[in-house]
Coordinates of C-alpha atoms in Angstrom, one line a residue:
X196 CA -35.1 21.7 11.3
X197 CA -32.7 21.6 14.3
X198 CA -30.6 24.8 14.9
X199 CA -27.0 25.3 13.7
X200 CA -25.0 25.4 16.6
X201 CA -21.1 25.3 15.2
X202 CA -19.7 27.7 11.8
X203 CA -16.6 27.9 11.0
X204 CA -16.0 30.6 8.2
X205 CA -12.5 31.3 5.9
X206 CA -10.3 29.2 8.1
X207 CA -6.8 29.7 7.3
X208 CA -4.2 27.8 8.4
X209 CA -0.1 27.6 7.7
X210 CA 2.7 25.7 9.8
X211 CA 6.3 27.3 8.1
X212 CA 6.9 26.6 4.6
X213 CA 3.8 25.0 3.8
X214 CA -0.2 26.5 4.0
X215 CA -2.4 23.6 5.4
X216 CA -6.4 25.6 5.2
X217 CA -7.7 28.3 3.0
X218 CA -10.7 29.6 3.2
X219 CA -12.4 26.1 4.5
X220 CA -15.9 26.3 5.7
X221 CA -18.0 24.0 8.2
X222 CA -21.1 23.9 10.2
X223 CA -22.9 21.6 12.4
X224 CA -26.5 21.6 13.5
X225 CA -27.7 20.4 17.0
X226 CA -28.2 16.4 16.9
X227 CA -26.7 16.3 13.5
X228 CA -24.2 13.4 12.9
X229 CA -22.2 15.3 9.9
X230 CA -18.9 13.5 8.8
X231 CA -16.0 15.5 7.9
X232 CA -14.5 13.4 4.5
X233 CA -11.3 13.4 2.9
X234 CA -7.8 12.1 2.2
X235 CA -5.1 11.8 4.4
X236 CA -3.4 15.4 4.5
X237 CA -6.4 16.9 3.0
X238 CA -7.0 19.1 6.5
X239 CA -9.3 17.2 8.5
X240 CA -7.2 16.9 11.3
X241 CA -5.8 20.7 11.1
X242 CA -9.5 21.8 11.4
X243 CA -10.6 20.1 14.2
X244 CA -7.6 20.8 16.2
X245 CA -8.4 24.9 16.0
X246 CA -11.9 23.8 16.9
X247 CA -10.3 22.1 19.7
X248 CA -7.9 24.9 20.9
X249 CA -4.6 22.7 20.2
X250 CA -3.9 24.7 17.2
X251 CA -5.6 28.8 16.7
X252 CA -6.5 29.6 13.1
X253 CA -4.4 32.5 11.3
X254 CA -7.8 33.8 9.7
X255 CA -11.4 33.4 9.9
X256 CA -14.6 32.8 12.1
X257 CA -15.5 30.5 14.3
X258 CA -19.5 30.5 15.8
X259 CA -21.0 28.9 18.6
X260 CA -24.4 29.2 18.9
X261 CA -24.3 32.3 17.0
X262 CA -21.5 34.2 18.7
X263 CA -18.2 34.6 17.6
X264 CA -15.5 32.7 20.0
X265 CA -12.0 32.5 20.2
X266 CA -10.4 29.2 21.4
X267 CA -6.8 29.2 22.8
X268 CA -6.5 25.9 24.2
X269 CA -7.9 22.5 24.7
X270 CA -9.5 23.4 28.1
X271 CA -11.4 26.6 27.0
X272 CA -12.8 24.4 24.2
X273 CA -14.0 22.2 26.7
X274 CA -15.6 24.8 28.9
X275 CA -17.4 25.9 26.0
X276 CA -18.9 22.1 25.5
X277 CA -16.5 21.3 23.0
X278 CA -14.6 17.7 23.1
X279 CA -13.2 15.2 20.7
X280 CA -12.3 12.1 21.2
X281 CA -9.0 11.3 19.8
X282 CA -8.0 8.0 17.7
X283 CA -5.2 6.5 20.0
X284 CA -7.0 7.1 23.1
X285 CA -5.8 9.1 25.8
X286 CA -6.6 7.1 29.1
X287 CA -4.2 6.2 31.5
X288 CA -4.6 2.3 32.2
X289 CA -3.6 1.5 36.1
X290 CA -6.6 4.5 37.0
X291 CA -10.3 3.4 37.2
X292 CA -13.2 4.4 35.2
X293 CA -14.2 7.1 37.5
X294 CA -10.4 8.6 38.1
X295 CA -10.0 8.7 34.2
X296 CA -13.6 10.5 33.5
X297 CA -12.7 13.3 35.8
X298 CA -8.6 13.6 35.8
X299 CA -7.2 17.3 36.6
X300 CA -10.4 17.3 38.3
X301 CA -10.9 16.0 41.5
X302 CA -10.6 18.7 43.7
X303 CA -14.6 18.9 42.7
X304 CA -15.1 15.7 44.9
X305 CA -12.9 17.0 48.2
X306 CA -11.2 19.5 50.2
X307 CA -7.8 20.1 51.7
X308 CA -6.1 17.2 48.9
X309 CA -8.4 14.9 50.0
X310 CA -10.6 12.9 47.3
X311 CA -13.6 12.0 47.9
X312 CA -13.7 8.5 46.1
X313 CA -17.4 7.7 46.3
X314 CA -18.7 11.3 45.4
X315 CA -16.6 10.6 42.2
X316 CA -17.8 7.1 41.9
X317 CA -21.3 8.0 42.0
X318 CA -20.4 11.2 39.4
X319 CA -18.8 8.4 37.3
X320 CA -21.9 6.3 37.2
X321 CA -24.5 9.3 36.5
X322 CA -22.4 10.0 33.7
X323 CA -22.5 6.6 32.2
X324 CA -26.0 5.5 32.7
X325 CA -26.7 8.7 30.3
X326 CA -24.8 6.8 27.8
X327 CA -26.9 3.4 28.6
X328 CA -23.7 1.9 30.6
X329 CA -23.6 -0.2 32.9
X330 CA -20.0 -0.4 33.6
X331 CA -18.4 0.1 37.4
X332 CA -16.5 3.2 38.3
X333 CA -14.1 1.4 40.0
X334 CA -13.0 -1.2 37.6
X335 CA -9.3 -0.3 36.2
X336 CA -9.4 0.7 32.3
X337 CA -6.8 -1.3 31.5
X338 CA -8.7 -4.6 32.1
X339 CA -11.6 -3.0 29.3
X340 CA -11.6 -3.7 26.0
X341 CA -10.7 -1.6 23.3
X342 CA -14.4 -0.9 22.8
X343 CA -15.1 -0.4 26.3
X344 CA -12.4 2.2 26.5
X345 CA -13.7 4.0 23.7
X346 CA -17.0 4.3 26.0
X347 CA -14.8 5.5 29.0
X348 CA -13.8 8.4 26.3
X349 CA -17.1 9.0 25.5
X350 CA -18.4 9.1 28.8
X351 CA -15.2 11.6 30.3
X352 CA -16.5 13.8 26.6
X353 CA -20.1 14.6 28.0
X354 CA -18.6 14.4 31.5
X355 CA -17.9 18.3 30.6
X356 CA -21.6 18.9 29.4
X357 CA -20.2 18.6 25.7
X358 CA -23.0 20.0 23.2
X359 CA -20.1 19.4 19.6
X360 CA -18.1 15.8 20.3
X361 CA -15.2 14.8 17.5
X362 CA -15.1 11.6 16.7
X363 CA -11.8 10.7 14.9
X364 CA -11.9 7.0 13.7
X365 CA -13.5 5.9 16.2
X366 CA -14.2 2.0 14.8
X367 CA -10.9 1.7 13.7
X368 CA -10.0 -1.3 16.7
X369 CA -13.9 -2.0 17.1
X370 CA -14.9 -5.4 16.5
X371 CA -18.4 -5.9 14.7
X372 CA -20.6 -5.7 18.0
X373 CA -18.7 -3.0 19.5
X374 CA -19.2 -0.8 16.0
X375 CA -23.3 -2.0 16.9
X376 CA -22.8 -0.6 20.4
X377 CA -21.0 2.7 19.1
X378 CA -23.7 3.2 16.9
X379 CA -26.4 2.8 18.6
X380 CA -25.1 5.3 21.2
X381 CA -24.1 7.6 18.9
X382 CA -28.2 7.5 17.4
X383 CA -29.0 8.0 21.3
X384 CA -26.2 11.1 21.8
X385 CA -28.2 12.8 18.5
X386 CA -31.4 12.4 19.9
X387 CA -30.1 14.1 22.7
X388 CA -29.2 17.0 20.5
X389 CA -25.5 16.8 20.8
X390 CA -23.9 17.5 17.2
X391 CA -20.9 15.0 16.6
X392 CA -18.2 15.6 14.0
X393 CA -17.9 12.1 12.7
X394 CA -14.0 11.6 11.0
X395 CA -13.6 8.0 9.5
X396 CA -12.4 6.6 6.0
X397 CA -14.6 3.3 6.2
X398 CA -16.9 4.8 3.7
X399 CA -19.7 2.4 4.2
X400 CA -20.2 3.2 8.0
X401 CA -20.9 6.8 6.8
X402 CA -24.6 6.0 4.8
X403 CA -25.5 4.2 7.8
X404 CA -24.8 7.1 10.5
X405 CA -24.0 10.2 9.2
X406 CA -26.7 12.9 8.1
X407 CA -24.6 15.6 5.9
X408 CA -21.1 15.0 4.7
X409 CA -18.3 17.9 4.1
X410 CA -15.2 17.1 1.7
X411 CA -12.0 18.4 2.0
X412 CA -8.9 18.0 -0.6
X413 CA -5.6 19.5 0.0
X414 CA -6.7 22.1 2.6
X415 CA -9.9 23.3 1.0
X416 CA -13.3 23.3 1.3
X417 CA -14.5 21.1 -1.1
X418 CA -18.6 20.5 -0.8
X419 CA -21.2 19.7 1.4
X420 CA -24.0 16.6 0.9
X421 CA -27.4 15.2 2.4
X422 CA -26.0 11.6 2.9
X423 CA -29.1 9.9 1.5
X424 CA -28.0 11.7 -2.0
X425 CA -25.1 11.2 -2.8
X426 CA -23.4 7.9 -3.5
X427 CA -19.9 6.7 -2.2
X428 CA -18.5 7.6 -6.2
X429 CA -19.6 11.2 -6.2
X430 CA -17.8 11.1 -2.5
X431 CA -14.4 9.4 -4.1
X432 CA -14.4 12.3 -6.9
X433 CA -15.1 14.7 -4.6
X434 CA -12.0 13.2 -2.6
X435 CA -9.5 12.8 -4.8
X436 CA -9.9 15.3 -8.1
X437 CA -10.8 12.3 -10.2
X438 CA -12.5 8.7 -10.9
X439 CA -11.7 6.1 -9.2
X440 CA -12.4 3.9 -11.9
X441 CA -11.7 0.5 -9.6
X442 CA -11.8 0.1 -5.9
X443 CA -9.7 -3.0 -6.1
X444 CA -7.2 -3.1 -9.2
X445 CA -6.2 -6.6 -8.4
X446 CA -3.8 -7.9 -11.0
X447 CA -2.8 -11.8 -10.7
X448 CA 0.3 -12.8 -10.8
X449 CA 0.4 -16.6 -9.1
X450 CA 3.2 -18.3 -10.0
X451 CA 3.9 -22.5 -9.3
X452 CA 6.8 -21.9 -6.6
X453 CA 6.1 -22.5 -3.1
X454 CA 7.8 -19.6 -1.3
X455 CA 6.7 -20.3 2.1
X456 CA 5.2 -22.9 3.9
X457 CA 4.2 -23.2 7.7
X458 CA 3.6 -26.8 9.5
X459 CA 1.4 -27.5 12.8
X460 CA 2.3 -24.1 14.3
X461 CA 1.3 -23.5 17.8
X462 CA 1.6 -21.0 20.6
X463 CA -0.5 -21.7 24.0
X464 CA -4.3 -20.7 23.3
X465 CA -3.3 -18.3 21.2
X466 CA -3.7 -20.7 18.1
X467 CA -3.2 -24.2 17.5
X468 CA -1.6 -26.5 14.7
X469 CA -1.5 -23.9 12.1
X470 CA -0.6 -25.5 8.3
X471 CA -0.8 -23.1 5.4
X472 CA 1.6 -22.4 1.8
X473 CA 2.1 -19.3 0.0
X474 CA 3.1 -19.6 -3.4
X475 CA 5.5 -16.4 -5.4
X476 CA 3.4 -13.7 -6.7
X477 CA -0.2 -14.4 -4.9
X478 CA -1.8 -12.8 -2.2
X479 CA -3.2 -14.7 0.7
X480 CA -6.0 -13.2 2.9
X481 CA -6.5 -14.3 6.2
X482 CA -10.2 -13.3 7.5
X483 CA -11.5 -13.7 11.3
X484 CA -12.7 -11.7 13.7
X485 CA -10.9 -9.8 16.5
X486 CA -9.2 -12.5 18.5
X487 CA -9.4 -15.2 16.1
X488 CA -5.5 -15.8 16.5
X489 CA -4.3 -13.9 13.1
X490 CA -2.0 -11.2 14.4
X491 CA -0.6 -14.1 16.7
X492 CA 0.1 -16.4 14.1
X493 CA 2.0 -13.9 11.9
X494 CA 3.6 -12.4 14.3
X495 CA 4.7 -16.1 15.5
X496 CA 6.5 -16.3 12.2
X497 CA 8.5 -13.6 12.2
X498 CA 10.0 -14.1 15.5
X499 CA 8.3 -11.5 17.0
X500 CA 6.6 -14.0 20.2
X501 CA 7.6 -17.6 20.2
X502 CA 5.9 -20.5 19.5
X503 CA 5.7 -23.9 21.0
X504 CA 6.2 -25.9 18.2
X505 CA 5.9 -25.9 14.5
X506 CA 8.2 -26.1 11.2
X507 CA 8.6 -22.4 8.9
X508 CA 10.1 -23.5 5.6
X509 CA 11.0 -20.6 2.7
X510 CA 11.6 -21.8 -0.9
X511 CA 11.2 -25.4 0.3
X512 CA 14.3 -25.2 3.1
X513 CA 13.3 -25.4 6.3
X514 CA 14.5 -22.2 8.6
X515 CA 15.0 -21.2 12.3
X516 CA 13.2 -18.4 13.2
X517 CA 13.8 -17.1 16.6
X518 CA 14.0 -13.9 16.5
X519 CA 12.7 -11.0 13.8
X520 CA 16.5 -10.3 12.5
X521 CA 16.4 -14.3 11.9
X522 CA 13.6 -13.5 9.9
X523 CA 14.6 -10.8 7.9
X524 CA 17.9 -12.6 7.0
X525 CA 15.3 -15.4 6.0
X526 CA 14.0 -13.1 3.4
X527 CA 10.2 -12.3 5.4
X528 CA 9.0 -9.1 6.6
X529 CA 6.6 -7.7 8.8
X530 CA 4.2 -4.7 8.5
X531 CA 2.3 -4.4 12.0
X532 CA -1.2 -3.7 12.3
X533 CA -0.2 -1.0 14.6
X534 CA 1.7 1.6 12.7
X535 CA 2.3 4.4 15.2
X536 CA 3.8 1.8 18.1
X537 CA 5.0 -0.6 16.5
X538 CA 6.3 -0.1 12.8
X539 CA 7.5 3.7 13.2
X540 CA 9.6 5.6 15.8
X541 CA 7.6 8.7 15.9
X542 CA 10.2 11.1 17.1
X543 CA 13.0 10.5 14.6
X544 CA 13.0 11.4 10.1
X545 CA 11.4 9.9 7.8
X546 CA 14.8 8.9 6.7
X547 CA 15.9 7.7 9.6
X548 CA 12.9 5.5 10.0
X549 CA 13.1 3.9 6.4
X550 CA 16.9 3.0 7.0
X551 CA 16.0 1.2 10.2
X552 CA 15.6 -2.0 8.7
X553 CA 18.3 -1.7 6.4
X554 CA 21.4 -0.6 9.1
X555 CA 23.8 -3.6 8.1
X556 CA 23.5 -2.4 4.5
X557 CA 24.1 0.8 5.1
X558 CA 26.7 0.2 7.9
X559 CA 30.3 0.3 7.8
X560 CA 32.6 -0.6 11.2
X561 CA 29.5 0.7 13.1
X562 CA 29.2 3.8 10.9
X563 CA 26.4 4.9 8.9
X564 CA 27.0 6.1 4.8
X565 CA 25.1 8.6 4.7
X566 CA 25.6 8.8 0.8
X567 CA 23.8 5.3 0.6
X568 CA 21.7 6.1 3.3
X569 CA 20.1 8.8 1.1
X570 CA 20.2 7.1 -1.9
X571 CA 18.0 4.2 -0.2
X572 CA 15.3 7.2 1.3
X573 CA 15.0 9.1 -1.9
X574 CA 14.2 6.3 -3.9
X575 CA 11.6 5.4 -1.8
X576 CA 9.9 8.4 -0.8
X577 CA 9.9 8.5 -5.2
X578 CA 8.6 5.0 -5.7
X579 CA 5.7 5.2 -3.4
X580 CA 5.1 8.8 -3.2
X581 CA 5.2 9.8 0.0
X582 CA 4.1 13.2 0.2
X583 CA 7.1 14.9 2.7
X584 CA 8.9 18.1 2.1
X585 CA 12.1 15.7 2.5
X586 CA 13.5 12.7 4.4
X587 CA 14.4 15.2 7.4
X588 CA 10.7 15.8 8.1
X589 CA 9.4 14.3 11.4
X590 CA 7.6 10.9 10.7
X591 CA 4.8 12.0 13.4
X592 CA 4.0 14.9 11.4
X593 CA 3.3 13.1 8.2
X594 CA -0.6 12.1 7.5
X595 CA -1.9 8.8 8.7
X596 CA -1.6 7.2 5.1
X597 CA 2.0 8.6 4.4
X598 CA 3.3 7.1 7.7
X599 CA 2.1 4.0 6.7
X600 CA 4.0 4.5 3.4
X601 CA 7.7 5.1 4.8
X602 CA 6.3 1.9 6.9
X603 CA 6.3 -0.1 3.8
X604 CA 9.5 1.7 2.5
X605 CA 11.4 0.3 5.7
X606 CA 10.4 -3.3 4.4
X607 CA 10.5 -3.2 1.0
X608 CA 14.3 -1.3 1.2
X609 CA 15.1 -5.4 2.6
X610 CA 14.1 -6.8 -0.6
X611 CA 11.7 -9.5 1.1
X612 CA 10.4 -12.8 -0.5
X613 CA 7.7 -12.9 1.9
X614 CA 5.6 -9.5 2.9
X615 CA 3.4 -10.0 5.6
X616 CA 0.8 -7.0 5.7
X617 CA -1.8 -6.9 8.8
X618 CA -4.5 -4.2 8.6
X619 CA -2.4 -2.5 5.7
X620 CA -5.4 -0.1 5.0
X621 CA -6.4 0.9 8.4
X622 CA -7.5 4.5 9.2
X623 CA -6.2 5.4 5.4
X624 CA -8.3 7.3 3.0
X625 CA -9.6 5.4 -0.5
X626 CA -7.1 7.1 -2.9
X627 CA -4.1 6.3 -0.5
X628 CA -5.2 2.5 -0.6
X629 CA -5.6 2.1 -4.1
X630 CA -2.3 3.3 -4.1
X631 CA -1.3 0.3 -1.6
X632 CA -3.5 -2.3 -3.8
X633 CA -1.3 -1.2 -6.9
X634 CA 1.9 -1.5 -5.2
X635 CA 0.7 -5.2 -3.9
X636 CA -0.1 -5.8 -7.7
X637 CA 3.7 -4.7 -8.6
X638 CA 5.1 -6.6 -5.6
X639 CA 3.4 -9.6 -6.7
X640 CA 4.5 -9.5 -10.6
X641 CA 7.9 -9.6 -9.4
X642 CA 6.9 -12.4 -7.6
X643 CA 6.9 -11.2 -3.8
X644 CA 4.1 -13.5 -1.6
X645 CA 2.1 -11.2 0.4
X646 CA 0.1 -12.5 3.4
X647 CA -2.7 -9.9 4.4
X648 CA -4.4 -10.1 7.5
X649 CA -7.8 -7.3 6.7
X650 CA -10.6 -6.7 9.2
X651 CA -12.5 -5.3 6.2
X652 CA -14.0 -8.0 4.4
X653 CA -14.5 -6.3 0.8
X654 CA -10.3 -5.6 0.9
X655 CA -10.0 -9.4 1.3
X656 CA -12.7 -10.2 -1.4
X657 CA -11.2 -7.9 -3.9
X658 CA -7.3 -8.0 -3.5
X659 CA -6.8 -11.7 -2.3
X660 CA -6.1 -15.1 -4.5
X661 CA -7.2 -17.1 -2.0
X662 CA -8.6 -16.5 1.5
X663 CA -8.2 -18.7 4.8
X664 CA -10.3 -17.6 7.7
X665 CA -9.2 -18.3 11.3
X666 CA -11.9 -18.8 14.3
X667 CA -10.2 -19.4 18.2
X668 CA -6.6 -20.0 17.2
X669 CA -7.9 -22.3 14.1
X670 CA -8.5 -22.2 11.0
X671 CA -11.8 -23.2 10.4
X672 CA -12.0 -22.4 6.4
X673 CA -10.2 -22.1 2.9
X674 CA -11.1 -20.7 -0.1
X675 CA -10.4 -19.4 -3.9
X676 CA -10.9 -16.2 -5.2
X677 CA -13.7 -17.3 -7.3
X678 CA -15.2 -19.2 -4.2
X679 CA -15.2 -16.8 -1.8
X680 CA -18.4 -15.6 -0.7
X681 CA -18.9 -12.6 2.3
X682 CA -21.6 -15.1 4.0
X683 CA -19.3 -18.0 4.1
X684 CA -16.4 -16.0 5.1
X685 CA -18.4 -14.9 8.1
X686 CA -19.8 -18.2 9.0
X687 CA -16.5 -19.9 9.4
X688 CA -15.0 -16.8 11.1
X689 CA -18.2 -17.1 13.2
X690 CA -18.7 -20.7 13.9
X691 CA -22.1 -21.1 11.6
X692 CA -22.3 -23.1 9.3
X693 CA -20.8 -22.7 5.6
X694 CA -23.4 -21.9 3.4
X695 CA -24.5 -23.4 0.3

């Protein structure tokens, strides 16, 4: 049995107003992959930012190897072999791999402000053939992939001798291969004997890499598990207080009505004579792999990038849409797969960011009424229960789940005939998604056509009508909800053959 190298014991934690940890407990053993489980707001974050030394506890113990430590800042946790590796990733693009491993640290590779490039290089390189990489110091990060970035974090991590690495959603923008990758590094980092705090809400991905699991709900301590016995219900309860009777409540509601069709879109090699229909009340899923053309093709219709050619009609009348106003007048709407830079403004209210869409309305001679202004927020932040002291609260303080809720109250305040929803889900826990599925289902009933673009396969299975699947800019497959099967999704998202 491998040692316990990390306890924390009795962590309290409040911000004013409002107590975020009591009395929350967690340990990690050396080479043990143990996820830390739970919804959004439940603590996660809180916790492994006082392990981190961005925030220090108000009570409690934290061990490290057996001694008691104090951490007062991120660099001290470091020093002590401590890293985590964040989910928006914190490299700067125009540097190379080597410069980003070791920033605020060359002065190790030269004297008198002079760096010396190839000791660094050659640092760079040690660091990442430990992880199995064969990637050159030199090239520029912003020319890697997502995936390859998420390496280059990774690799700057151990580059401080890290023994505890954090992993906060770190598939999240990983196609299926990179996920492979990931994992098989992270199997090679246990064997090592470095522990890894593993954060992520794809519940699946935890039975296949995770050893123990700890739940937390609403800032406390919840339980600990062996992975291989428990099972992903027990986890849900544990989660969220109760039974989660259905995953997917889907609810049809398909009308007759044609409320949008598209005709031979096309943008470049981005994706090529596009024809599709949406009818009022269903759901249409659109499957493919990263780079398939999806977010293009949506974004295409909104007005967001332009197209080269192609007819957008809505109720049966064909519209110009150059521009995303022009498409909002049109009656469509846009939630972005990317939340934090594209659909929010992180530095401004809640309120202010659900009213966004909604200025005109709320407008007169240039002038905000803040009466109706209000009125618009509150019933919002009641409708989909967005859990905020009040519309005056930061948006980049609320949990991941709530900001995409306030997301969804900026579009829905526009009263849209169209909702387009790409990666809706992402990096949300399972009982603020149900709450996302049910709100489709009571979208769709008034009969609102949602288009959902989903990376998770299961989400497209259980909450779609019908499901097209896009491969290189085209789509390469269509099919019903009682036809769809996960093999032939794949295989036309994959260029195999359909199967029987």
């Amino acid at each position: 049995m491998q040692p316990e190298i990390l306890r924390m014991e009795g962590i309290d934690k409040s911000f004013p107003g409002v107590k975020v940890l009591e009395g929350v407990t967690f340990e990690l053993k050396k080479g043990e992959v143990h996820s830390l489980l739970g919804e959004n707001g439940a603590g996660k974050s809180t916790l492994m930012k006082i392990l981190t030394g961005v925030y220090t506890k108000d009570q409690g113990r934290i061990l490290l190897r057996g001694k008691e430590v104090e951490i007062s800042s991120p660099l001290q946790a470091q020093q002590m072999g401590i890293s985590m590796i964040h989910q928006e990733l914190n490299l700067i693009p125009n540097l190379t791999v080597a410069e980003n491993i070791f920033i605020g640290r060359e002065k190790n590779f030269g004297r008198y402000g002079w760096v010396n490039t190839k000791r660094m290089n050659q640092a760079a390189k040690a660091v990442l053939e430990r992880l199995g990489l064969d990637y050159d110091p030199t090239q520029i990060v912003g020319q890697l992939s997502v995936g390859e970035q998420q390496m280059v974090e990774i690799a700057k991590a151990l580059s401080f001798d890290a023994e505890i690495l954090v992993m906060d959603e770190p598939t999240a923008a990983l196609t299926d291969r990179e996920i492979e990758r990931l994992f098989q590094l992270v199997n090679d980092l246990r064997e090592q004997g470095v522990g890894i705090v593993y954060i992520s809400h794809r519940m699946e991905e935890l039975f296949q890499i995770c050893d123990r699991v700890t739940v937390m709900r609403d800032g406390h301590y919840i339980g600990t598990r062996e992975m291989n016995e428990t099972t992903m219900d027990e986890l849900v309860k544990m989660m969220v207080g109760r039974e989660l009777t259905d995953r997917f409540p889907k609810q049809s509601s398909v009308q007759d009505e044609v409320i949008l069709e598209v005709k031979h879109l096309s943008s470049g090699d981005d994706y090529q004579d596009i024809s599709f229909s949406l009818r009022k009340g269903e759901v249409l899923g659109i499957a493919g792999l990263m780079g398939a053309g999806r977010t293009e093709v949506v974004r295409g219709i909104f007005g967001a990038d332009k197209r080269d050619q192609g007819d957008i009609y809505v109720s049966g009348e064909k519209i110009k849409i150059q521009s995303p106003d022009q498409a909002i007048q049109n009656g469509i709407a846009l939630v972005t797969e990317d939340r934090k830079d594209q659909g929010l403004v992180l530095g401004l209210s809640v309120r202010e960011n659900i009213a966004l869409a909604n200025l005109k309305k709320i407008s007169r001679n240039g002038l905000i009424k803040h009466s109706e202004e209000k009125a618009i927020v509150e019933e919002q932040i009641d409708r989909l229960k967005i859990k905020t002291p009040d519309g005056n609260q930061l948006v980049k303080s609320l949990s991941g789940g709530n900001q995409q809720k306030v997301v969804l109250a900026k579009w829905l305040e526009t009263h849209p005939k169209v909702l387009i929803l790409d990666e809706p889900t992402r990096g949300i826990d399972v009982g603020a998604k149900v709450e996302i599925y049910q709100l489709m289902n009571e979208l769709t009933k008034q009969g609102i056509g949602i288009l959902m673009i989903s990376s998770e396969l299961p989400e497209l299975l259980g909450m779609s009508d019908r499901i097209l699947v896009m491969r290189e800019g085209r789509i390469t497959g269509e099919f019903t909800r009682e036809e769809a099967k996960q093999e032939d999704i794949m295989a036309c998202a994959t260029g195999g053959r359909k199967a029987n």
